[in-house]
Short mmCIF file of C-alpha atoms and ligand atoms in Angstrom, two decimals:
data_model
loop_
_atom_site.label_atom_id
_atom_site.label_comp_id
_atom_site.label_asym_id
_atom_site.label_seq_id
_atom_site.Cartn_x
_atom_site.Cartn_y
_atom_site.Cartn_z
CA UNK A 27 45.31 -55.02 11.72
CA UNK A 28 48.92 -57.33 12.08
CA UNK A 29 49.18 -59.96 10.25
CA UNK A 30 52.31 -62.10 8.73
CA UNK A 31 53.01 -64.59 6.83
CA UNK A 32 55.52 -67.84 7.74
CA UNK A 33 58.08 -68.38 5.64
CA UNK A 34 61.22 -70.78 6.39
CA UNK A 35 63.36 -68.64 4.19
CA UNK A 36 63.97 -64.74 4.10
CA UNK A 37 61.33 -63.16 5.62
CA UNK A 38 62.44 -59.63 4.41
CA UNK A 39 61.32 -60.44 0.82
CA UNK A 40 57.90 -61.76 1.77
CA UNK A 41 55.87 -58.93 0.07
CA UNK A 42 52.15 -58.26 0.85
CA UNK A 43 49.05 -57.45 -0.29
CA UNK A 44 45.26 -57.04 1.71
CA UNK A 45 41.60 -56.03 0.38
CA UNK A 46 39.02 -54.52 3.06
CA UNK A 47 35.69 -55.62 1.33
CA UNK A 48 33.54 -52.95 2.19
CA UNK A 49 36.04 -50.19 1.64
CA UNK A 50 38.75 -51.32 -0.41
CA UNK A 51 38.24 -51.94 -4.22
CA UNK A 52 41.42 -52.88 -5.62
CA UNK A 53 44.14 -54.38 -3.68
CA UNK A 54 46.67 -52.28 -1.47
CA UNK A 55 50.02 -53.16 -2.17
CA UNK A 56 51.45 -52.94 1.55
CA UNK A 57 55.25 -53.98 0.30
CA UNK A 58 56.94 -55.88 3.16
CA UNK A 59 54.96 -54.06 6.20
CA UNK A 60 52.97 -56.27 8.43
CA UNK A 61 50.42 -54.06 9.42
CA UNK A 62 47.07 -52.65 7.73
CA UNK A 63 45.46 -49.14 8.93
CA UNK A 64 42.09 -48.35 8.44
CA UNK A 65 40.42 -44.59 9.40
CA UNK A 66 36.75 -43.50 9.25
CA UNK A 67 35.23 -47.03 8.99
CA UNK A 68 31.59 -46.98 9.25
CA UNK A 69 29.82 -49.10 10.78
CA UNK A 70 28.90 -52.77 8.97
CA UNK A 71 30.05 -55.91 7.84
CA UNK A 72 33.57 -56.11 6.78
CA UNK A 73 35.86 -58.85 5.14
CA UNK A 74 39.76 -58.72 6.02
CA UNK A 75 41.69 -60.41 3.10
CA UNK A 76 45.34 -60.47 3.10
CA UNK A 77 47.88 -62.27 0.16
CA UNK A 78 51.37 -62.76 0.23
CA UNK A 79 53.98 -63.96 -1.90
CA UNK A 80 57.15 -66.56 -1.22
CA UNK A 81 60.95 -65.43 -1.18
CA UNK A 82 60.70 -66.20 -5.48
CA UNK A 83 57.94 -63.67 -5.62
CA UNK A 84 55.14 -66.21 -6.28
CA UNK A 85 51.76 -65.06 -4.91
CA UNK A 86 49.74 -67.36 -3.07
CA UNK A 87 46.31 -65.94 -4.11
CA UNK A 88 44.16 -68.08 -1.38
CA UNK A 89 45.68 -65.98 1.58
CA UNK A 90 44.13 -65.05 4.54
CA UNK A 91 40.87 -63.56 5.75
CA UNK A 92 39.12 -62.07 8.86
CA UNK A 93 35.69 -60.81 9.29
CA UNK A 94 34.82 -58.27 11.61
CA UNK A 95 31.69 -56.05 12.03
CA UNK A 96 31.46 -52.41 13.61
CA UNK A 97 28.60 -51.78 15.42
CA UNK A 98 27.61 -48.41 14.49
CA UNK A 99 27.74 -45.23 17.95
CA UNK A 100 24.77 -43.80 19.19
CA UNK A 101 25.18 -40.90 17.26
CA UNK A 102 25.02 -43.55 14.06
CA UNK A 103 21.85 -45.32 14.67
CA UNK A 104 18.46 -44.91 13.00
CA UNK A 105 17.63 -44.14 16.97
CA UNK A 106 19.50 -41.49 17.25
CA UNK A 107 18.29 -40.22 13.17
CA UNK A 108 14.53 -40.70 14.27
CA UNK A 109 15.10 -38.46 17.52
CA UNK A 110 16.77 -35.90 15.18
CA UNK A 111 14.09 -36.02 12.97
CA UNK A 112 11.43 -35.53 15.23
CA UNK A 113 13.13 -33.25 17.45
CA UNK A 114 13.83 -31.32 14.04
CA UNK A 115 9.93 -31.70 13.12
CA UNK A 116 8.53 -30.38 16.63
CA UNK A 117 10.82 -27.72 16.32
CA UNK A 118 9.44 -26.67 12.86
CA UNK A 119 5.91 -27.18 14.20
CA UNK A 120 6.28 -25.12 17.05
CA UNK A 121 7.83 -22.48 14.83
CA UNK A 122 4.85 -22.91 13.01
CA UNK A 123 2.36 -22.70 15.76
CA UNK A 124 3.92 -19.27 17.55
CA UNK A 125 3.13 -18.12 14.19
CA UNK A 126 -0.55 -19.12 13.61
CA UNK A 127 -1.19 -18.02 17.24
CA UNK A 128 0.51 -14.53 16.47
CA UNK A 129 -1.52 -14.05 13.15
CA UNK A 130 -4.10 -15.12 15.28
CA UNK A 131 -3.67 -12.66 18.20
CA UNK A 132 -3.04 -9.69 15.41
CA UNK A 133 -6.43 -10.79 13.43
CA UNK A 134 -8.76 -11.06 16.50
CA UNK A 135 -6.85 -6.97 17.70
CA UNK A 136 -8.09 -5.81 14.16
CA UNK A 137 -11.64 -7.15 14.99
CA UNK A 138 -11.76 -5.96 18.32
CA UNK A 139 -11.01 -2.19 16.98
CA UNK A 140 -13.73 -2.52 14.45
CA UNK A 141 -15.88 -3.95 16.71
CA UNK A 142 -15.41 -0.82 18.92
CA UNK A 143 -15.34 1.41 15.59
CA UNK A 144 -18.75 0.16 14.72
CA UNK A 145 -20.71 0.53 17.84
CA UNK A 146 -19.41 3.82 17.74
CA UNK A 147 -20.72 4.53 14.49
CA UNK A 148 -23.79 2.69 15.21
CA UNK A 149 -23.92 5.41 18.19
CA UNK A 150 -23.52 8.37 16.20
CA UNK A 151 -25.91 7.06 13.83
CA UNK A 152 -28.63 7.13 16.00
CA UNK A 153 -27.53 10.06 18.27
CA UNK A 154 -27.20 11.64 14.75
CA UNK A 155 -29.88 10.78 11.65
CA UNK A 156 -32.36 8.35 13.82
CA UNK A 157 -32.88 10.96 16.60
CA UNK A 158 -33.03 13.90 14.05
CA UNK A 159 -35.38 11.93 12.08
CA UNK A 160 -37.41 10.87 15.11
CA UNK A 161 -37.78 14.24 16.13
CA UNK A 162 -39.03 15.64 12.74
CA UNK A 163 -41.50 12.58 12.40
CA UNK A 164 -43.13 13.90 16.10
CA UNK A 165 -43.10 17.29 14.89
CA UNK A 166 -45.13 16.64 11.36
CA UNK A 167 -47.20 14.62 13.51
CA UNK A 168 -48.14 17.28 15.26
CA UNK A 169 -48.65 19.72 12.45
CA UNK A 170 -50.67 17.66 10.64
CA UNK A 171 -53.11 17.77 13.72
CA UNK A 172 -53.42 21.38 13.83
CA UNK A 173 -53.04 22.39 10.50
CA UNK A 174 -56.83 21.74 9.48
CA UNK A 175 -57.96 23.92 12.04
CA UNK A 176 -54.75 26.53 12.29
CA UNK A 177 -53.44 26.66 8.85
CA UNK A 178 -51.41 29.53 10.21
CA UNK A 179 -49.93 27.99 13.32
CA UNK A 180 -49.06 24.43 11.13
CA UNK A 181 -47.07 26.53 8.59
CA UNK A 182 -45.29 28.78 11.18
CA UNK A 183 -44.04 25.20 12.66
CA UNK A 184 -43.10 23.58 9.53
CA UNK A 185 -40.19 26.19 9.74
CA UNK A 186 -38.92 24.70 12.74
CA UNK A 187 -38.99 21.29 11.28
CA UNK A 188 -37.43 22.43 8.17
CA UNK A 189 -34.43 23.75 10.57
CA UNK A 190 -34.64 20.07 12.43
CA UNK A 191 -34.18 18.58 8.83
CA UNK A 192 -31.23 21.16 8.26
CA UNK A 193 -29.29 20.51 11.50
CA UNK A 194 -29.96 16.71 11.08
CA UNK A 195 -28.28 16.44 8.03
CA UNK A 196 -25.45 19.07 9.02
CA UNK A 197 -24.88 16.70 12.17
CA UNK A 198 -24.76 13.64 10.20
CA UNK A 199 -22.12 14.92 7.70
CA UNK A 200 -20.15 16.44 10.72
CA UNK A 201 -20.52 12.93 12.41
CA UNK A 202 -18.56 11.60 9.51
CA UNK A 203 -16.17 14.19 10.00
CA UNK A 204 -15.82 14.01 13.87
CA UNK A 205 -18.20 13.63 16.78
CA UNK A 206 -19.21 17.24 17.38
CA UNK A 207 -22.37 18.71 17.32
CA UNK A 208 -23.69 21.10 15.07
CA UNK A 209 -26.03 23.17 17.12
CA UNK A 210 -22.87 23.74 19.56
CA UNK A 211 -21.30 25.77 16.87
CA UNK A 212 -23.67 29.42 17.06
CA UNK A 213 -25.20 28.47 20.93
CA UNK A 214 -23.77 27.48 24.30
CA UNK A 215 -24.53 24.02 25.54
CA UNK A 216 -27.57 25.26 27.66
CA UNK A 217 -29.36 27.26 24.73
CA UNK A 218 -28.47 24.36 22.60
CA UNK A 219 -30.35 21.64 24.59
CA UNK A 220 -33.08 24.02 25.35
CA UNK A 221 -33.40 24.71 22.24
CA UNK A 222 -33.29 20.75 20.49
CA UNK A 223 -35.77 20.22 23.81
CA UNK A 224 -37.93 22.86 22.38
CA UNK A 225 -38.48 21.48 19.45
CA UNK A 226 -39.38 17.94 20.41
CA UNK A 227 -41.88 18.52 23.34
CA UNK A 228 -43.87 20.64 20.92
CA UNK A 229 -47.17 22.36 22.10
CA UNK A 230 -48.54 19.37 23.69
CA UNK A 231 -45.95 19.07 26.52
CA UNK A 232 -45.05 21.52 28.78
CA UNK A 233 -41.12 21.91 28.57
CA UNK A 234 -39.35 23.33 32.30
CA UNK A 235 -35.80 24.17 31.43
CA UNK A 236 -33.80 24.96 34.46
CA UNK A 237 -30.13 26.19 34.21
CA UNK A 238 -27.89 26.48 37.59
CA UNK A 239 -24.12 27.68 39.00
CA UNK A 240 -21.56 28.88 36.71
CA UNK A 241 -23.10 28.81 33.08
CA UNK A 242 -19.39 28.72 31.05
CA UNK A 243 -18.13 27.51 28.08
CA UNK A 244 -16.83 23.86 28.07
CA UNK A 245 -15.00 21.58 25.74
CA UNK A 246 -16.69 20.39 22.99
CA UNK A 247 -16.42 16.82 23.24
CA UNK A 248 -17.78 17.32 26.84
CA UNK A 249 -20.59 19.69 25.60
CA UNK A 250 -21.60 17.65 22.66
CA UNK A 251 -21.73 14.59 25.49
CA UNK A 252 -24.42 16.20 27.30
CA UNK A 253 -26.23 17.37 24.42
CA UNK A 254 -26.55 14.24 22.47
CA UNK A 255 -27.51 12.69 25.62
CA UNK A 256 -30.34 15.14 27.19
CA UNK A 257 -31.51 14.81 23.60
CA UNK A 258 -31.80 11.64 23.82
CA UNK A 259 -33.78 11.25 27.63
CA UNK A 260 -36.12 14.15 26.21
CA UNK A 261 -36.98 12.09 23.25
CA UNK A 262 -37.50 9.01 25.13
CA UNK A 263 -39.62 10.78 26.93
CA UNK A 264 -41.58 12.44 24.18
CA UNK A 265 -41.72 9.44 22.01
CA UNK A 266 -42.02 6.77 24.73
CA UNK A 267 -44.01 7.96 27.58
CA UNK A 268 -46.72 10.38 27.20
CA UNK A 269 -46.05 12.33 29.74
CA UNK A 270 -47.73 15.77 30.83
CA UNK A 271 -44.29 17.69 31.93
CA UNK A 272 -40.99 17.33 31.07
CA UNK A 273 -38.01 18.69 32.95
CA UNK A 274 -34.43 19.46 31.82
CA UNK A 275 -31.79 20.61 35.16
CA UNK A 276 -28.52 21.58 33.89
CA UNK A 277 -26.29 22.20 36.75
CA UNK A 278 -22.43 23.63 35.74
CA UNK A 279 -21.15 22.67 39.31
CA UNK A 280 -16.98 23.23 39.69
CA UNK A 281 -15.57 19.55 38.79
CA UNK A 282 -18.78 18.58 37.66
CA UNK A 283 -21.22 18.85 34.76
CA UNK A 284 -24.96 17.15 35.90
CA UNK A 285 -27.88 17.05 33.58
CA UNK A 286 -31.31 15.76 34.57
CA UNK A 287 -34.10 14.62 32.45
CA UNK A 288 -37.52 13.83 34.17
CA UNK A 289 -41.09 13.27 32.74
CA UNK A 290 -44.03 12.36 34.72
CA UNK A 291 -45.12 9.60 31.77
CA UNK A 292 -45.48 5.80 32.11
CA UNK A 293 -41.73 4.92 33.07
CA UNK A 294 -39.66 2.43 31.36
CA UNK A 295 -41.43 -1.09 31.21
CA UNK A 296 -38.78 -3.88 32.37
CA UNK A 297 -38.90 -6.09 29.85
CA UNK A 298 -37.61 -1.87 27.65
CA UNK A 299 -34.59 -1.81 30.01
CA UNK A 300 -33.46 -5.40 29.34
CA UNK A 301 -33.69 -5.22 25.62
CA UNK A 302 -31.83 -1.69 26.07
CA UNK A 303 -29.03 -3.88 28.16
CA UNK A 304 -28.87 -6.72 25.38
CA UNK A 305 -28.41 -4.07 23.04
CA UNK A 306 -31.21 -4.21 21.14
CA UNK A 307 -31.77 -0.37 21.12
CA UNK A 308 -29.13 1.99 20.61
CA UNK A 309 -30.60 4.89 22.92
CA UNK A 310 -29.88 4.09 26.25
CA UNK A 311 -27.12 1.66 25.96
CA UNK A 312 -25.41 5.34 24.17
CA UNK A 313 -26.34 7.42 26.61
CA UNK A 314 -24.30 4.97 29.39
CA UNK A 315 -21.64 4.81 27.10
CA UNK A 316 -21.55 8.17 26.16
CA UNK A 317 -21.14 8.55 30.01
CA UNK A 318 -18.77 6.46 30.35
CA UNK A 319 -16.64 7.59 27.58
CA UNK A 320 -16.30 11.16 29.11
CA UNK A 321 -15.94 9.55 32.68
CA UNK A 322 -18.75 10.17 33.69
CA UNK A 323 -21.99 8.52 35.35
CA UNK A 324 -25.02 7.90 34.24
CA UNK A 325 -27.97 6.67 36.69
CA UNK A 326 -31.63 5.63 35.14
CA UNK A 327 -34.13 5.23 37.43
CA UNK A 328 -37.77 4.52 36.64
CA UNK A 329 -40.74 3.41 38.18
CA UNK A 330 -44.06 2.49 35.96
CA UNK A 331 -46.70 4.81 35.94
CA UNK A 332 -44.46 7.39 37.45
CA UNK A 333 -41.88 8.59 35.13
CA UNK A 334 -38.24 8.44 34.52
CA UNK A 335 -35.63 10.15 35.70
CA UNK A 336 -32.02 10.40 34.03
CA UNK A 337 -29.44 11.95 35.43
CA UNK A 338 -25.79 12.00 34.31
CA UNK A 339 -22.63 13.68 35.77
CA UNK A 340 -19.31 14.27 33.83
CA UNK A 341 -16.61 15.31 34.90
CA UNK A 342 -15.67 19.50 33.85
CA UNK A 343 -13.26 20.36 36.45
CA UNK A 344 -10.14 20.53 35.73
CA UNK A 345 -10.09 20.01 31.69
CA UNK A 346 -9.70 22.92 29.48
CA UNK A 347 -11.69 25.47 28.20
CA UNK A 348 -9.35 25.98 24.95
CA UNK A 349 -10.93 23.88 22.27
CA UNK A 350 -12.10 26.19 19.05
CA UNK A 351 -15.08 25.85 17.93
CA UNK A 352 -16.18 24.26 14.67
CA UNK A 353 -17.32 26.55 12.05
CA UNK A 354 -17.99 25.25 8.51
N1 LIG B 406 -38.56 8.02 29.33
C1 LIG B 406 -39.06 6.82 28.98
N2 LIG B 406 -40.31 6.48 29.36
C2 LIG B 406 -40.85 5.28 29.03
N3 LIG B 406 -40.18 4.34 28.31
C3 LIG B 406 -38.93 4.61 27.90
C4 LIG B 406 -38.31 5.86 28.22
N4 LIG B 406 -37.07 5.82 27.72
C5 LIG B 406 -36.94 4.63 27.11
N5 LIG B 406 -38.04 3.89 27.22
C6 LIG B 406 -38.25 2.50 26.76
O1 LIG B 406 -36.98 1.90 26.61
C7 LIG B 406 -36.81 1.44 25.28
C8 LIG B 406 -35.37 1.63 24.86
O2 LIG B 406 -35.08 3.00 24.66
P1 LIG B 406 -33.93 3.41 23.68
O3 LIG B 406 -32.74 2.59 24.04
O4 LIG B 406 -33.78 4.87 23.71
O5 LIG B 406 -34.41 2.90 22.26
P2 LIG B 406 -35.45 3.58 21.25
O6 LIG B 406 -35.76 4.95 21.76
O7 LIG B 406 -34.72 3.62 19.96
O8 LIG B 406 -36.65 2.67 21.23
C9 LIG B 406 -37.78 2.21 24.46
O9 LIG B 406 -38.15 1.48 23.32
C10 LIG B 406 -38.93 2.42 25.42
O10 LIG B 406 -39.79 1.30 25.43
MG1 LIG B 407 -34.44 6.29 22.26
#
């Protein structure tokens, strides 16, 4: 800012003085110079005030003034601070949101694996204590039929029910251990089923147990598939439809493993095989997925009053033979 003073006499001795109201406080003693410099002035409402003295060093304390006003920059406006502030703030909540959906995704993983965890035990479960407990319920049954009669027979058959109650208790403590079955430790997968097949169709129902091709040992997990499974169809069977025969095919065929389970009984009502697919009973929802696990296939097919027929087929080819057997 210029400024001057006029004075008739010596100009040179003309001292000065200005105030910037708004920045200055005190007054700036600018000596003879005719010129004020202001730096860094924000923006507002400012008052320019200048004094001088005469040649005699008398002040003339009315002086001069000039008002002036800086209009604040973009960058200065409560605009541009509420665009900050927001942008800041959407920032912060998308921040915030990436995390929520990330806790999110990790919660809703955890509940999917239980999910999974629990239908499996569900499974095993019922493959494991429901079945064995099924089974030993059908066999009492049927001793306490003969037993008036054939004190002899009913006692020789409580043995094999006291070896059901053994195995079904061994298989549920080795469920909670891993998934293999017991009765695959001392037998072959063929004995084995014949065997738990045996022992469910009791006296009543005539059991045909056919083996075919290349009887060998298989893995475990494979052979503990097919067992819980054809134990499974035979005690549908037994338990659900009366029937007269019931026959077991095991066929070891090169890359494949096929087990059938037929019974000449009353076939699986409809309204059965829906409630099996809503889930409402473990058996033949486990069997399929039991199937599926080991790659496999498993086909149903039923017509009432003319039995059921399951088959399943999992693949033995070209897995191998090296898993130990569980002893203990
Ligand atoms: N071989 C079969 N013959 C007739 N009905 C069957 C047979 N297998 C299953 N079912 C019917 O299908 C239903 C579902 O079977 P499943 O899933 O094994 O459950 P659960 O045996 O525990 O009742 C049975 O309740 C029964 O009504
Ligand atoms: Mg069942």
């Amino acid at each position: 800012i210029a400024y001057t003073a006029l004075s008739l006499g010596v100009p040179d001795r003309v001292r000065f003085r200005y105030r910037l109201n708004g920045n200055d406080t005190t007054w700036v003693d600018a000596g003879t110079r005719r010129e004020a410099f202001f730096t860094n002035l924000g923006p507002g409402s400012y008052r320019f005030q200048v004094i001088a003295t005469n040649e005699d060093g008398v002040w003339n304390e009315a002086g001069a003034a000039f008002d002036f006003t800086i209009l604040p920059s973009f960058i200065q406006t409560r605009w541009f601070l509420a665009v900050w502030v927001a942008t800041l703030g959407g920032m912060v909540w998308l921040v915030y949101l990436a995390r929520v959906r990330q806790v999110a995704g990790r919660l809703r993983a955890r509940y999917q694996a239980a999910l999974v965890e629990r239908t499996r035990i569900a499974q095993e479960l019922h493959d494991t204590l429901l079945q064995g407990f099924t089974g030993i319920t059908l066999q009492l049954r049927a001793i306490q039929r003969v037993l008036a009669q054939r004190p002899q027979e009913g006692a020789e058959a409580l043995k094999s029910v006291l070896t059901s109650a053994d195995t079904a208790l061994r298989d549920a403590r080795h469920m909670i251990w891993d998934m293999r079955a017991v009765e695959l430790e001392e037998r072959d997968l063929a004995d084995a089923l014949e065997h738990a097949a045996r022992a469910m169709t009791g006296s009543a129902t005539e059991l045909v147990f056919t083996v075919t091709g290349d009887r060998q040992g298989l893995p475990l997990a494979l052979e503990t598939t097919a067992l819980r499974i054809g134990r499974e169809a035979v005690l549908n069977a037994v338990k659900h439809a009366a029937p007269r025969r019931v026959k077991v095919d095991l066929e070891y065929g090169a890359r494949l493993l096929t087990l059938r389970v037929s019974d000449d009984g009353t076939g699986i009502a409809q309204d059965a095989m829906e409630a099996a697919a809503r889930g409402e009973h473990w058996g033949l929802a486990g069997m399929r997925d039991r199937a599926q696990r080991a790659g496999g296939t498993l086909k149903i097919s039923s017509e009432p009053g003319r039995g059921t027929v399951v088959s399943v087929s999992l693949p033995s080819g070209d897995t191998p033979v090296a898993l130990t057997r569980h002893d203990g």
